[in-house]
Protein backbone atom coordinates (compact mmCIF):
# COMPACT_ATOMS: atom_id res chain seq x y z
CA UNK A 1 0.00 0.00 0.00
CA UNK A 2 1.45 3.35 -0.95
CA UNK A 3 1.37 6.11 1.59
CA UNK A 4 0.04 9.30 0.12
CA UNK A 5 2.19 11.46 2.38
CA UNK A 6 5.93 11.56 1.86
CA UNK A 7 8.71 14.13 2.09
CA UNK A 8 10.96 15.45 4.83
CA UNK A 9 8.35 17.56 6.65
CA UNK A 10 6.03 14.62 6.86
CA UNK A 11 8.72 12.32 8.17
CA UNK A 12 9.19 14.48 11.23
CA UNK A 13 5.46 14.44 12.00
CA UNK A 14 5.32 10.67 11.63
CA UNK A 15 8.09 10.32 14.16
CA UNK A 16 6.33 12.62 16.62
CA UNK A 17 3.20 10.46 16.54
CA UNK A 18 5.33 7.35 16.86
CA UNK A 19 7.07 8.76 19.92
CA UNK A 20 3.68 9.73 21.33
CA UNK A 21 2.34 6.19 20.84
CA UNK A 22 5.38 4.77 22.60
CA UNK A 23 4.93 7.23 25.48
CA UNK A 24 1.28 6.21 25.77
CA UNK A 25 2.28 2.56 25.92
CA UNK A 26 4.85 3.49 28.56
CA UNK A 27 2.12 5.16 30.61
CA UNK A 28 -0.08 2.08 30.25
CA UNK A 29 2.74 -0.20 31.38
CA UNK A 30 3.90 1.98 34.28
CA UNK A 31 1.70 0.45 37.01
CA UNK A 32 2.44 -3.03 35.66
CA UNK A 33 6.15 -2.33 36.02
CA UNK A 34 5.60 -1.14 39.58
CA UNK A 35 3.55 -4.25 40.35
CA UNK A 36 6.28 -6.56 39.00
CA UNK A 37 9.05 -4.63 40.76
CA UNK A 38 7.36 -4.63 44.18
CA UNK A 39 6.97 -8.40 43.94
CA UNK A 40 10.75 -8.44 44.51
CA UNK A 41 10.61 -5.96 47.38
CA UNK A 42 12.09 -7.10 50.70
CA UNK A 43 9.20 -5.73 52.78
CA UNK A 44 9.48 -5.87 56.54
CA UNK A 45 6.18 -4.36 57.68
CA UNK A 46 2.66 -4.67 56.30
CA UNK A 47 2.80 -1.88 53.73
CA UNK A 48 4.44 -2.72 50.42
CA UNK A 49 4.89 0.88 49.28
CA UNK A 50 8.57 1.79 49.70
CA UNK A 51 11.47 -0.02 48.10
CA UNK A 52 13.40 -1.86 50.81
CA UNK A 53 15.76 -4.09 48.86
CA UNK A 54 15.71 -6.99 46.42
CA UNK A 55 14.52 -10.44 47.40
CA UNK A 56 13.12 -13.56 45.79
CA UNK A 57 11.48 -14.80 48.97
CA UNK A 58 7.93 -13.94 47.89
CA UNK A 59 8.33 -16.26 44.91
CA UNK A 60 9.52 -18.99 47.26
CA UNK A 61 6.69 -18.32 49.71
CA UNK A 62 4.05 -17.75 47.05
CA UNK A 63 1.42 -20.00 48.62
CA UNK A 64 2.13 -19.17 52.27
CA UNK A 65 -1.11 -17.29 52.67
CA UNK A 66 -3.68 -20.04 52.53
CA UNK A 67 -6.68 -17.71 52.20
CA UNK A 68 -5.05 -15.90 49.25
CA UNK A 69 -4.21 -19.22 47.59
CA UNK A 70 -7.76 -20.42 48.14
CA UNK A 71 -9.11 -17.24 46.55
CA UNK A 72 -6.87 -17.75 43.52
CA UNK A 73 -7.95 -21.39 43.15
CA UNK A 74 -11.62 -20.36 43.44
CA UNK A 75 -11.11 -17.74 40.74
CA UNK A 76 -9.44 -20.19 38.37
CA UNK A 77 -12.05 -22.90 38.94
CA UNK A 78 -14.96 -20.52 38.33
CA UNK A 79 -13.21 -19.09 35.25
CA UNK A 80 -12.66 -22.56 33.76
CA UNK A 81 -16.26 -23.61 34.34
CA UNK A 82 -17.59 -20.29 33.03
CA UNK A 83 -15.37 -20.52 29.94
CA UNK A 84 -16.60 -24.03 29.15
CA UNK A 85 -20.31 -23.18 29.45
CA UNK A 86 -20.00 -19.80 27.72
CA UNK A 87 -18.01 -21.17 24.80
CA UNK A 88 -20.62 -23.82 24.03
CA UNK A 89 -23.63 -21.48 24.37
CA UNK A 90 -21.94 -18.56 22.61
CA UNK A 91 -20.65 -20.68 19.71
CA UNK A 92 -24.14 -22.11 19.05
CA UNK A 93 -25.76 -18.69 19.16
CA UNK A 94 -23.02 -17.04 17.11
CA UNK A 95 -23.25 -19.71 14.38
CA UNK A 96 -27.04 -19.44 14.20
CA UNK A 97 -26.91 -15.66 13.95
CA UNK A 98 -24.23 -15.77 11.25
CA UNK A 99 -25.90 -18.37 9.06
CA UNK A 100 -29.64 -18.13 9.36
CA UNK A 101 -32.11 -15.39 8.76
CA UNK A 102 -34.95 -15.95 11.15
CA UNK A 103 -37.64 -14.07 13.00
CA UNK A 104 -36.23 -12.54 16.16
CA UNK A 105 -32.76 -11.84 14.82
CA UNK A 106 -33.14 -8.14 15.46
CA UNK A 107 -34.33 -8.83 19.00
CA UNK A 108 -31.28 -11.06 19.49
CA UNK A 109 -29.04 -8.26 18.22
CA UNK A 110 -30.64 -5.81 20.64
CA UNK A 111 -30.22 -8.23 23.55
CA UNK A 112 -26.53 -8.74 22.73
CA UNK A 113 -26.05 -5.00 22.48
CA UNK A 114 -27.71 -4.47 25.86
CA UNK A 115 -25.64 -7.20 27.49
CA UNK A 116 -22.43 -5.61 26.21
CA UNK A 117 -23.40 -2.01 26.95
CA UNK A 118 -24.96 -2.61 30.38
CA UNK A 119 -22.62 -1.52 33.19
CA UNK A 120 -21.48 -4.28 35.51
CA UNK A 121 -22.78 -2.41 38.51
CA UNK A 122 -26.34 -2.64 37.17
CA UNK A 123 -25.93 -6.35 36.36
CA UNK A 124 -24.58 -7.04 39.83
CA UNK A 125 -27.22 -4.96 41.60
CA UNK A 126 -30.10 -6.56 39.71
CA UNK A 127 -28.79 -10.10 40.27
CA UNK A 128 -28.44 -9.33 43.97
CA UNK A 129 -32.00 -7.94 44.00
CA UNK A 130 -33.28 -11.17 42.47
CA UNK A 131 -31.30 -13.47 44.74
CA UNK A 132 -32.39 -11.54 47.83
CA UNK A 133 -36.05 -11.46 46.78
CA UNK A 134 -36.44 -15.16 46.00
CA UNK A 135 -34.00 -16.26 48.69
CA UNK A 136 -31.24 -17.89 46.65
CA UNK A 137 -28.11 -18.46 48.77
CA UNK A 138 -25.14 -16.74 47.15
CA UNK A 139 -21.95 -18.66 46.47
CA UNK A 140 -19.78 -20.13 43.71
CA UNK A 141 -22.80 -21.24 41.67
CA UNK A 142 -24.40 -17.80 41.59
CA UNK A 143 -21.01 -16.33 40.61
CA UNK A 144 -20.81 -18.88 37.79
CA UNK A 145 -24.31 -18.03 36.54
CA UNK A 146 -23.39 -14.34 36.52
CA UNK A 147 -20.03 -14.82 34.79
CA UNK A 148 -21.59 -16.91 32.01
CA UNK A 149 -24.27 -14.21 31.64
CA UNK A 150 -21.86 -11.32 31.07
CA UNK A 151 -19.50 -13.32 28.82
CA UNK A 152 -22.08 -14.87 26.45
CA UNK A 153 -22.54 -11.76 24.31
CA UNK A 154 -18.81 -11.34 23.78
CA UNK A 155 -18.31 -14.97 22.70
CA UNK A 156 -21.39 -14.85 20.46
CA UNK A 157 -20.22 -11.70 18.71
CA UNK A 158 -16.68 -13.07 18.28
CA UNK A 159 -17.85 -16.38 16.81
CA UNK A 160 -20.42 -14.70 14.60
CA UNK A 161 -17.76 -12.37 13.18
CA UNK A 162 -15.67 -15.39 12.22
CA UNK A 163 -18.55 -17.49 10.86
CA UNK A 164 -20.14 -14.74 8.78
CA UNK A 165 -17.44 -14.85 6.12
CA UNK A 166 -17.62 -18.61 5.59
CA UNK A 167 -18.70 -20.08 2.29
CA UNK A 168 -21.91 -22.10 2.85
CA UNK A 169 -21.05 -24.20 -0.21
CA UNK A 170 -18.47 -26.12 1.83
CA UNK A 171 -21.11 -27.35 4.25
CA UNK A 172 -23.47 -28.20 1.40
CA UNK A 173 -20.72 -30.19 -0.31
CA UNK A 174 -20.25 -32.16 2.92
CA UNK A 175 -24.00 -32.85 3.05
CA UNK A 176 -23.97 -34.03 -0.56
CA UNK A 177 -21.21 -36.42 0.41
CA UNK A 178 -23.50 -37.89 3.06
CA UNK A 179 -22.29 -36.16 6.21
CA UNK A 180 -24.89 -35.78 8.96
CA UNK A 181 -25.36 -32.53 10.88
CA UNK A 182 -23.02 -33.51 13.74
CA UNK A 183 -20.28 -34.78 11.40
CA UNK A 184 -20.60 -31.63 9.33
CA UNK A 185 -20.19 -29.51 12.44
CA UNK A 186 -17.23 -31.50 13.77
CA UNK A 187 -15.28 -31.96 10.54
CA UNK A 188 -16.23 -28.89 8.51
CA UNK A 189 -17.67 -26.00 10.50
CA UNK A 190 -15.67 -26.26 13.72
CA UNK A 191 -12.22 -26.27 12.06
CA UNK A 192 -13.22 -23.21 10.04
CA UNK A 193 -14.48 -21.17 13.01
CA UNK A 194 -11.84 -22.43 15.48
CA UNK A 195 -9.89 -19.13 15.68
CA UNK A 196 -13.12 -17.32 16.56
CA UNK A 197 -14.05 -19.93 19.17
CA UNK A 198 -10.54 -19.82 20.67
CA UNK A 199 -10.57 -16.03 20.84
CA UNK A 200 -14.03 -16.12 22.42
CA UNK A 201 -12.95 -18.69 24.99
CA UNK A 202 -9.86 -16.66 25.91
CA UNK A 203 -12.03 -13.57 26.27
CA UNK A 204 -14.51 -15.43 28.48
CA UNK A 205 -11.69 -16.69 30.70
CA UNK A 206 -10.12 -13.24 31.09
CA UNK A 207 -13.50 -11.58 31.78
CA UNK A 208 -14.26 -14.13 34.49
CA UNK A 209 -10.85 -14.19 36.21
CA UNK A 210 -10.71 -10.39 36.21
CA UNK A 211 -14.23 -9.66 37.34
CA UNK A 212 -14.66 -7.76 40.56
CA UNK A 213 -17.92 -5.82 40.40
CA UNK A 214 -20.45 -8.52 39.51
CA UNK A 215 -18.66 -11.07 41.72
CA UNK A 216 -18.82 -8.77 44.73
CA UNK A 217 -22.61 -8.60 44.33
CA UNK A 218 -23.25 -12.28 43.64
CA UNK A 219 -20.57 -14.04 45.68
CA UNK A 220 -21.91 -13.93 49.23
CA UNK A 221 -19.09 -15.18 51.44
CA UNK A 222 -17.13 -16.63 48.51
CA UNK A 223 -13.85 -14.77 47.96
CA UNK A 224 -12.20 -14.70 44.54
CA UNK A 225 -8.73 -13.34 43.77
CA UNK A 226 -9.88 -9.80 42.79
CA UNK A 227 -12.12 -9.64 45.89
CA UNK A 228 -9.23 -10.70 48.12
CA UNK A 229 -6.93 -8.08 46.59
CA UNK A 230 -9.59 -5.41 47.03
CA UNK A 231 -10.11 -6.37 50.65
CA UNK A 232 -6.38 -6.30 51.33
CA UNK A 233 -6.00 -2.66 50.26
CA UNK A 234 -7.18 -1.50 53.69
CA UNK A 235 -4.73 -3.54 55.73
CA UNK A 236 -1.82 -3.63 53.27
CA UNK A 237 -1.49 -5.81 50.19
CA UNK A 238 1.11 -8.58 50.70
CA UNK A 239 3.87 -8.95 48.04
CA UNK A 240 2.51 -12.39 47.13
CA UNK A 241 -0.33 -10.57 45.37
CA UNK A 242 2.25 -8.78 43.20
CA UNK A 243 3.92 -12.08 42.41
CA UNK A 244 0.62 -13.75 41.45
CA UNK A 245 -0.30 -10.71 39.36
CA UNK A 246 3.09 -10.92 37.65
CA UNK A 247 2.68 -14.62 36.88
CA UNK A 248 -0.88 -14.20 35.56
CA UNK A 249 0.32 -11.26 33.46
CA UNK A 250 3.23 -13.28 32.06
CA UNK A 251 0.99 -16.24 31.22
CA UNK A 252 -1.63 -14.04 29.57
CA UNK A 253 0.98 -12.09 27.62
CA UNK A 254 2.62 -15.30 26.35
CA UNK A 255 -0.70 -16.77 25.21
CA UNK A 256 -1.69 -13.51 23.51
CA UNK A 257 1.67 -13.11 21.78
CA UNK A 258 1.60 -16.74 20.67
CA UNK A 259 -1.89 -16.53 19.22
CA UNK A 260 -1.21 -13.14 17.63
CA UNK A 261 1.87 -14.52 15.89
CA UNK A 262 -0.06 -17.54 14.69
CA UNK A 263 -2.98 -15.61 13.22
CA UNK A 264 -0.56 -13.08 11.78
CA UNK A 265 1.44 -15.76 10.03
CA UNK A 266 -1.69 -17.48 8.79
CA UNK A 267 -3.50 -14.37 7.59
CA UNK A 268 -0.48 -12.57 6.21
CA UNK A 269 -2.58 -9.45 5.92
CA UNK A 270 -3.42 -7.91 9.28
CA UNK A 271 -5.92 -5.55 7.67
CA UNK A 272 -8.20 -8.27 6.35
CA UNK A 273 -10.90 -8.65 8.95
CA UNK A 274 -13.00 -11.07 6.95
CA UNK A 275 -16.30 -9.32 7.60
CA UNK A 276 -18.84 -8.00 5.16
CA UNK B 1 -37.31 -29.13 6.02
CA UNK B 2 -39.26 -28.79 9.25
CA UNK B 3 -36.20 -29.48 11.34
CA UNK B 4 -34.06 -27.02 9.44
CA UNK B 5 -36.46 -24.21 10.14
CA UNK B 6 -36.25 -24.69 13.88
CA UNK B 7 -32.51 -25.31 14.00
CA UNK B 8 -31.51 -21.64 14.42
CA UNK B 9 -33.99 -21.23 17.28
CA UNK B 10 -32.65 -24.30 19.03
CA UNK B 11 -29.11 -22.98 18.66
CA UNK B 12 -29.94 -19.51 20.01
CA UNK B 13 -32.26 -20.77 22.73
CA UNK B 14 -29.75 -21.81 25.46
CA UNK B 15 -27.85 -18.51 25.31
CA UNK B 16 -31.11 -16.57 25.09
CA UNK B 17 -32.62 -18.34 28.09
CA UNK B 18 -29.46 -17.74 30.11
CA UNK B 19 -29.60 -14.02 29.34
CA UNK B 20 -33.31 -13.99 30.12
CA UNK B 21 -32.85 -15.71 33.49
CA UNK B 22 -29.76 -13.86 34.67
CA UNK B 23 -29.95 -10.52 32.86
CA UNK B 24 -33.49 -9.45 31.93
CA UNK B 25 -35.48 -11.04 34.78
CA UNK B 26 -33.06 -9.72 37.45
CA UNK B 27 -33.58 -6.23 36.04
CA UNK B 28 -37.32 -6.58 36.68
CA UNK B 29 -36.60 -7.78 40.24
CA UNK B 30 -34.47 -4.69 40.76
CA UNK B 31 -37.30 -2.44 39.59
CA UNK B 32 -39.78 -4.25 41.82
CA UNK B 33 -37.47 -4.04 44.84
CA UNK B 34 -36.96 -0.33 44.27
CA UNK B 35 -40.68 0.28 44.93
CA UNK B 36 -40.79 -1.69 48.19
CA UNK B 37 -40.49 -0.53 51.77
CA UNK B 38 -39.19 -2.31 54.84
CA UNK B 39 -35.91 -3.32 56.39
CA UNK B 40 -33.56 -6.28 56.49
CA UNK B 41 -34.96 -7.76 59.72
CA UNK B 42 -38.72 -7.48 59.11
CA UNK B 43 -38.48 -8.05 55.38
CA UNK B 44 -39.66 -5.90 52.49
CA UNK B 45 -43.20 -5.35 51.22
CA UNK B 46 -44.32 -4.15 47.85
CA UNK B 47 -45.89 -0.75 48.49
CA UNK B 48 -45.28 0.87 45.09
CA UNK B 49 -43.80 3.90 46.80
CA UNK B 50 -41.90 6.38 44.70
CA UNK B 51 -40.25 7.69 47.84
CA UNK B 52 -37.05 5.71 47.30
CA UNK B 53 -36.56 7.52 44.02
CA UNK B 54 -37.30 11.04 45.25
CA UNK B 55 -35.23 10.52 48.39
CA UNK B 56 -32.40 8.95 46.47
CA UNK B 57 -32.26 11.79 43.97
CA UNK B 58 -32.54 14.45 46.67
CA UNK B 59 -29.79 12.95 48.77
CA UNK B 60 -27.42 11.86 46.04
CA UNK B 61 -28.20 14.21 43.16
CA UNK B 62 -24.78 15.76 43.50
CA UNK B 63 -23.11 12.34 43.45
CA UNK B 64 -25.03 11.42 40.30
CA UNK B 65 -23.87 14.63 38.65
CA UNK B 66 -20.28 13.99 39.73
CA UNK B 67 -20.33 10.44 38.34
CA UNK B 68 -21.59 11.61 34.96
CA UNK B 69 -19.10 14.47 34.98
CA UNK B 70 -16.17 12.15 35.81
CA UNK B 71 -17.38 9.69 33.18
CA UNK B 72 -17.56 12.49 30.64
CA UNK B 73 -14.08 13.81 31.52
CA UNK B 74 -12.61 10.30 31.33
CA UNK B 75 -14.26 9.79 27.91
CA UNK B 76 -12.85 13.06 26.59
CA UNK B 77 -9.43 12.15 28.00
CA UNK B 78 -9.64 8.75 26.25
CA UNK B 79 -10.49 10.38 22.91
CA UNK B 80 -7.66 12.90 23.24
CA UNK B 81 -5.15 10.30 24.43
CA UNK B 82 -6.31 7.42 22.26
CA UNK B 83 -7.06 8.98 18.88
CA UNK B 84 -3.46 9.94 17.92
CA UNK B 85 -2.18 6.50 18.90
CA UNK B 86 -4.99 4.71 17.00
CA UNK B 87 -4.25 6.95 14.02
CA UNK B 88 -0.55 6.19 14.05
CA UNK B 89 -1.14 2.45 14.43
CA UNK B 90 -3.78 2.35 11.69
CA UNK B 91 -1.91 4.39 9.09
CA UNK B 92 1.78 4.32 9.86
CA UNK B 93 2.66 1.21 11.84
CA UNK B 94 2.78 -0.90 8.68
CA UNK B 95 3.24 -4.58 9.41
CA UNK B 96 3.73 -3.89 13.13
CA UNK B 97 0.08 -2.93 13.65
CA UNK B 98 -0.87 -6.03 15.59
CA UNK B 99 2.27 -5.72 17.72
CA UNK B 100 1.35 -2.19 18.77
CA UNK B 101 -2.29 -3.10 19.41
CA UNK B 102 -1.08 -5.95 21.57
CA UNK B 103 1.21 -3.57 23.48
CA UNK B 104 -1.78 -1.32 24.16
CA UNK B 105 -3.82 -4.29 25.40
CA UNK B 106 -0.99 -5.90 27.38
CA UNK B 107 -1.61 -4.05 30.67
CA UNK B 108 -5.15 -5.39 30.68
CA UNK B 109 -3.91 -8.88 31.36
CA UNK B 110 -3.45 -7.66 34.90
CA UNK B 111 -6.65 -7.72 36.88
CA UNK B 112 -8.63 -4.46 37.01
CA UNK B 113 -8.36 -4.24 40.80
CA UNK B 114 -4.65 -5.02 40.84
CA UNK B 115 -3.93 -2.37 38.20
CA UNK B 116 -5.82 0.25 40.16
CA UNK B 117 -4.02 -0.73 43.36
CA UNK B 118 -0.72 -0.40 41.48
CA UNK B 119 -1.74 3.13 40.45
CA UNK B 120 -2.33 3.91 44.10
CA UNK B 121 1.26 2.90 44.70
CA UNK B 122 2.56 4.99 41.78
CA UNK B 123 0.62 8.11 42.79
CA UNK B 124 1.13 7.82 46.55
CA UNK B 125 2.68 10.78 48.38
CA UNK B 126 6.10 9.16 48.68
CA UNK B 127 5.77 6.87 45.67
CA UNK B 128 8.07 6.61 42.65
CA UNK B 129 6.62 9.76 41.02
CA UNK B 130 6.10 12.21 43.85
CA UNK B 131 8.73 10.87 46.27
CA UNK B 132 11.84 12.08 44.36
CA UNK B 133 10.15 15.40 43.49
CA UNK B 134 9.26 15.93 47.12
CA UNK B 135 12.77 15.02 48.32
CA UNK B 136 14.19 17.73 46.06
CA UNK B 137 11.58 20.22 47.16
CA UNK B 138 10.08 20.47 43.69
CA UNK B 139 6.45 20.16 44.80
CA UNK B 140 4.72 22.25 47.45
CA UNK B 141 4.42 20.80 50.94
CA UNK B 142 0.76 19.81 50.91
CA UNK B 143 0.66 18.73 47.24
CA UNK B 144 -0.82 15.34 46.55
CA UNK B 145 -2.34 13.51 43.62
CA UNK B 146 -3.87 10.58 45.45
CA UNK B 147 -7.35 11.13 46.90
CA UNK B 148 -8.21 13.85 44.39
CA UNK B 149 -10.73 14.03 41.57
CA UNK B 150 -7.83 14.21 39.16
CA UNK B 151 -6.56 10.83 40.35
CA UNK B 152 -10.04 9.32 39.85
CA UNK B 153 -10.51 10.72 36.33
CA UNK B 154 -7.01 9.70 35.24
CA UNK B 155 -7.58 6.24 36.74
CA UNK B 156 -10.85 5.90 34.83
CA UNK B 157 -9.19 7.06 31.60
CA UNK B 158 -6.42 4.53 32.19
CA UNK B 159 -8.82 1.67 32.89
CA UNK B 160 -11.08 2.22 29.87
CA UNK B 161 -8.62 3.47 27.24
CA UNK B 162 -8.62 0.28 25.08
CA UNK B 163 -12.41 0.54 24.68
CA UNK B 164 -11.68 3.81 22.89
CA UNK B 165 -8.54 2.91 20.95
CA UNK B 166 -9.91 -0.30 19.40
CA UNK B 167 -13.12 1.10 17.84
CA UNK B 168 -11.25 4.15 16.52
CA UNK B 169 -8.58 1.88 15.07
CA UNK B 170 -11.22 -0.31 13.40
CA UNK B 171 -12.97 2.74 11.92
CA UNK B 172 -9.69 4.16 10.64
CA UNK B 173 -8.72 0.85 9.03
CA UNK B 174 -12.00 0.89 7.12
CA UNK B 175 -11.09 4.11 5.36
CA UNK B 176 -10.05 3.46 1.81
CA UNK B 177 -6.60 5.10 1.43
CA UNK B 178 -7.66 6.14 -2.07
CA UNK B 179 -10.15 8.63 -0.59
CA UNK B 180 -7.25 10.35 1.16
CA UNK B 181 -5.21 10.24 -2.07
CA UNK B 182 -8.15 11.72 -3.93
CA UNK B 183 -8.37 14.57 -1.44
CA UNK B 184 -4.64 15.20 -1.84
CA UNK B 185 -4.96 15.12 -5.63
CA UNK B 186 -7.66 17.77 -5.32
CA UNK B 187 -5.11 19.98 -3.54
CA UNK B 188 -6.28 19.44 0.01
CA UNK B 189 -3.48 20.15 2.49
CA UNK B 190 -2.58 17.50 5.04
CA UNK B 191 -4.69 19.14 7.72
CA UNK B 192 -7.57 19.59 5.32
CA UNK B 193 -7.44 15.98 4.13
CA UNK B 194 -7.53 14.88 7.75
CA UNK B 195 -10.25 17.28 8.85
CA UNK B 196 -12.57 16.73 5.91
CA UNK B 197 -11.96 13.09 4.99
CA UNK B 198 -10.28 11.02 7.69
CA UNK B 199 -11.87 12.55 10.79
CA UNK B 200 -15.52 12.40 9.58
CA UNK B 201 -15.05 8.82 8.38
CA UNK B 202 -13.60 7.80 11.74
CA UNK B 203 -16.37 9.40 13.81
CA UNK B 204 -18.47 6.18 14.07
CA UNK B 205 -15.48 4.63 15.84
CA UNK B 206 -15.22 7.61 18.17
CA UNK B 207 -18.94 7.39 18.99
CA UNK B 208 -18.76 3.65 19.61
CA UNK B 209 -15.72 4.21 21.82
CA UNK B 210 -17.49 7.01 23.66
CA UNK B 211 -20.40 4.74 24.64
CA UNK B 212 -18.08 1.86 25.56
CA UNK B 213 -16.04 4.22 27.76
CA UNK B 214 -18.65 6.56 29.20
CA UNK B 215 -21.09 3.89 30.40
CA UNK B 216 -18.69 1.73 32.43
CA UNK B 217 -16.68 4.76 33.62
CA UNK B 218 -19.70 6.58 35.09
CA UNK B 219 -20.90 3.40 36.80
CA UNK B 220 -17.48 2.45 38.15
CA UNK B 221 -16.77 2.47 41.86
CA UNK B 222 -13.44 0.65 42.20
CA UNK B 223 -11.38 3.55 40.84
CA UNK B 224 -13.04 6.14 43.07
CA UNK B 225 -12.71 3.84 46.08
CA UNK B 226 -9.01 3.11 45.57
CA UNK B 227 -7.74 6.41 44.12
CA UNK B 228 -10.24 9.02 45.29
CA UNK B 229 -10.78 10.85 48.53
CA UNK B 230 -14.00 11.25 50.51
CA UNK B 231 -15.07 14.16 48.27
CA UNK B 232 -14.75 12.17 45.04
CA UNK B 233 -17.38 9.51 45.73
CA UNK B 234 -19.23 8.25 42.68
CA UNK B 235 -22.77 6.86 42.57
CA UNK B 236 -21.39 3.33 42.33
CA UNK B 237 -19.78 3.73 45.76
CA UNK B 238 -23.10 4.89 47.22
CA UNK B 239 -25.04 2.00 45.67
CA UNK B 240 -22.50 -0.52 46.94
CA UNK B 241 -22.60 0.97 50.43
CA UNK B 242 -26.41 1.01 50.47
CA UNK B 243 -26.54 -2.67 49.50
CA UNK B 244 -23.78 -3.98 51.72
CA UNK B 245 -23.31 -1.56 54.60
CA UNK B 246 -26.81 -0.18 55.22
CA UNK B 247 -28.77 -3.14 53.84
CA UNK B 248 -31.15 -0.54 52.39
CA UNK B 249 -31.99 -2.71 49.39
CA UNK B 250 -34.98 -0.68 48.11
CA UNK B 251 -33.03 2.60 48.16
CA UNK B 252 -30.02 0.92 46.55
CA UNK B 253 -32.26 -0.59 43.86
CA UNK B 254 -33.90 2.76 43.19
CA UNK B 255 -30.48 4.39 42.79
CA UNK B 256 -29.30 1.57 40.49
CA UNK B 257 -32.40 1.89 38.36
CA UNK B 258 -32.05 5.68 38.16
CA UNK B 259 -28.48 5.18 36.95
CA UNK B 260 -29.68 2.55 34.47
CA UNK B 261 -32.36 4.88 33.16
CA UNK B 262 -29.91 7.75 32.68
CA UNK B 263 -27.45 5.50 30.85
CA UNK B 264 -30.24 3.84 28.81
CA UNK B 265 -31.34 7.24 27.54
CA UNK B 266 -27.76 7.89 26.49
CA UNK B 267 -27.35 4.44 24.87
CA UNK B 268 -30.66 4.42 23.02
CA UNK B 269 -30.25 7.99 21.90
CA UNK B 270 -26.96 6.84 20.48
CA UNK B 271 -28.36 3.64 18.95
CA UNK B 272 -31.22 5.48 17.27
CA UNK B 273 -28.99 8.03 15.64
CA UNK B 274 -25.97 5.88 14.83
CA UNK B 275 -27.06 2.23 15.02
CA UNK B 276 -25.77 -0.62 17.18
CA UNK B 277 -23.48 -2.17 14.61
CA UNK B 278 -20.42 -0.13 15.47
CA UNK B 279 -20.59 -1.00 19.14
CA UNK B 280 -21.14 -4.71 18.49
CA UNK B 281 -18.25 -4.78 16.06
CA UNK B 282 -15.98 -2.80 18.31
CA UNK B 283 -16.70 -5.16 21.16
CA UNK B 284 -15.05 -8.10 19.58
PDB file of C-alpha atoms in Angstrom, chain A residues 113 275-276, chain B residues 174 274-282:
ATOM      1  CA  UNK A 113     -26.055  -5.001  22.478  1.00  0.00           C
ATOM      2  CA  UNK A 275     -16.297  -9.320   7.596  1.00  0.00           C
ATOM      3  CA  UNK A 276     -18.837  -8.005   5.160  1.00  0.00           C
TER       4      UNK A 276
ATOM      5  CA  UNK B 174     -11.996   0.888   7.118  1.00  0.00           C
ATOM      6  CA  UNK B 274     -25.974   5.875  14.830  1.00  0.00           C
ATOM      7  CA  UNK B 275     -27.056   2.233  15.024  1.00  0.00           C
ATOM      8  CA  UNK B 276     -25.769  -0.617  17.180  1.00  0.00           C
ATOM      9  CA  UNK B 277     -23.482  -2.169  14.608  1.00  0.00           C
ATOM     10  CA  UNK B 278     -20.417  -0.133  15.468  1.00  0.00           C
ATOM     11  CA  UNK B 279     -20.591  -1.004  19.140  1.00  0.00           C
ATOM     12  CA  UNK B 280     -21.137  -4.706  18.493  1.00  0.00           C
ATOM     13  CA  UNK B 281     -18.246  -4.776  16.055  1.00  0.00           C
ATOM     14  CA  UNK B 282     -15.983  -2.796  18.305  1.00  0.00           C
TER      15      UNK B 282
END
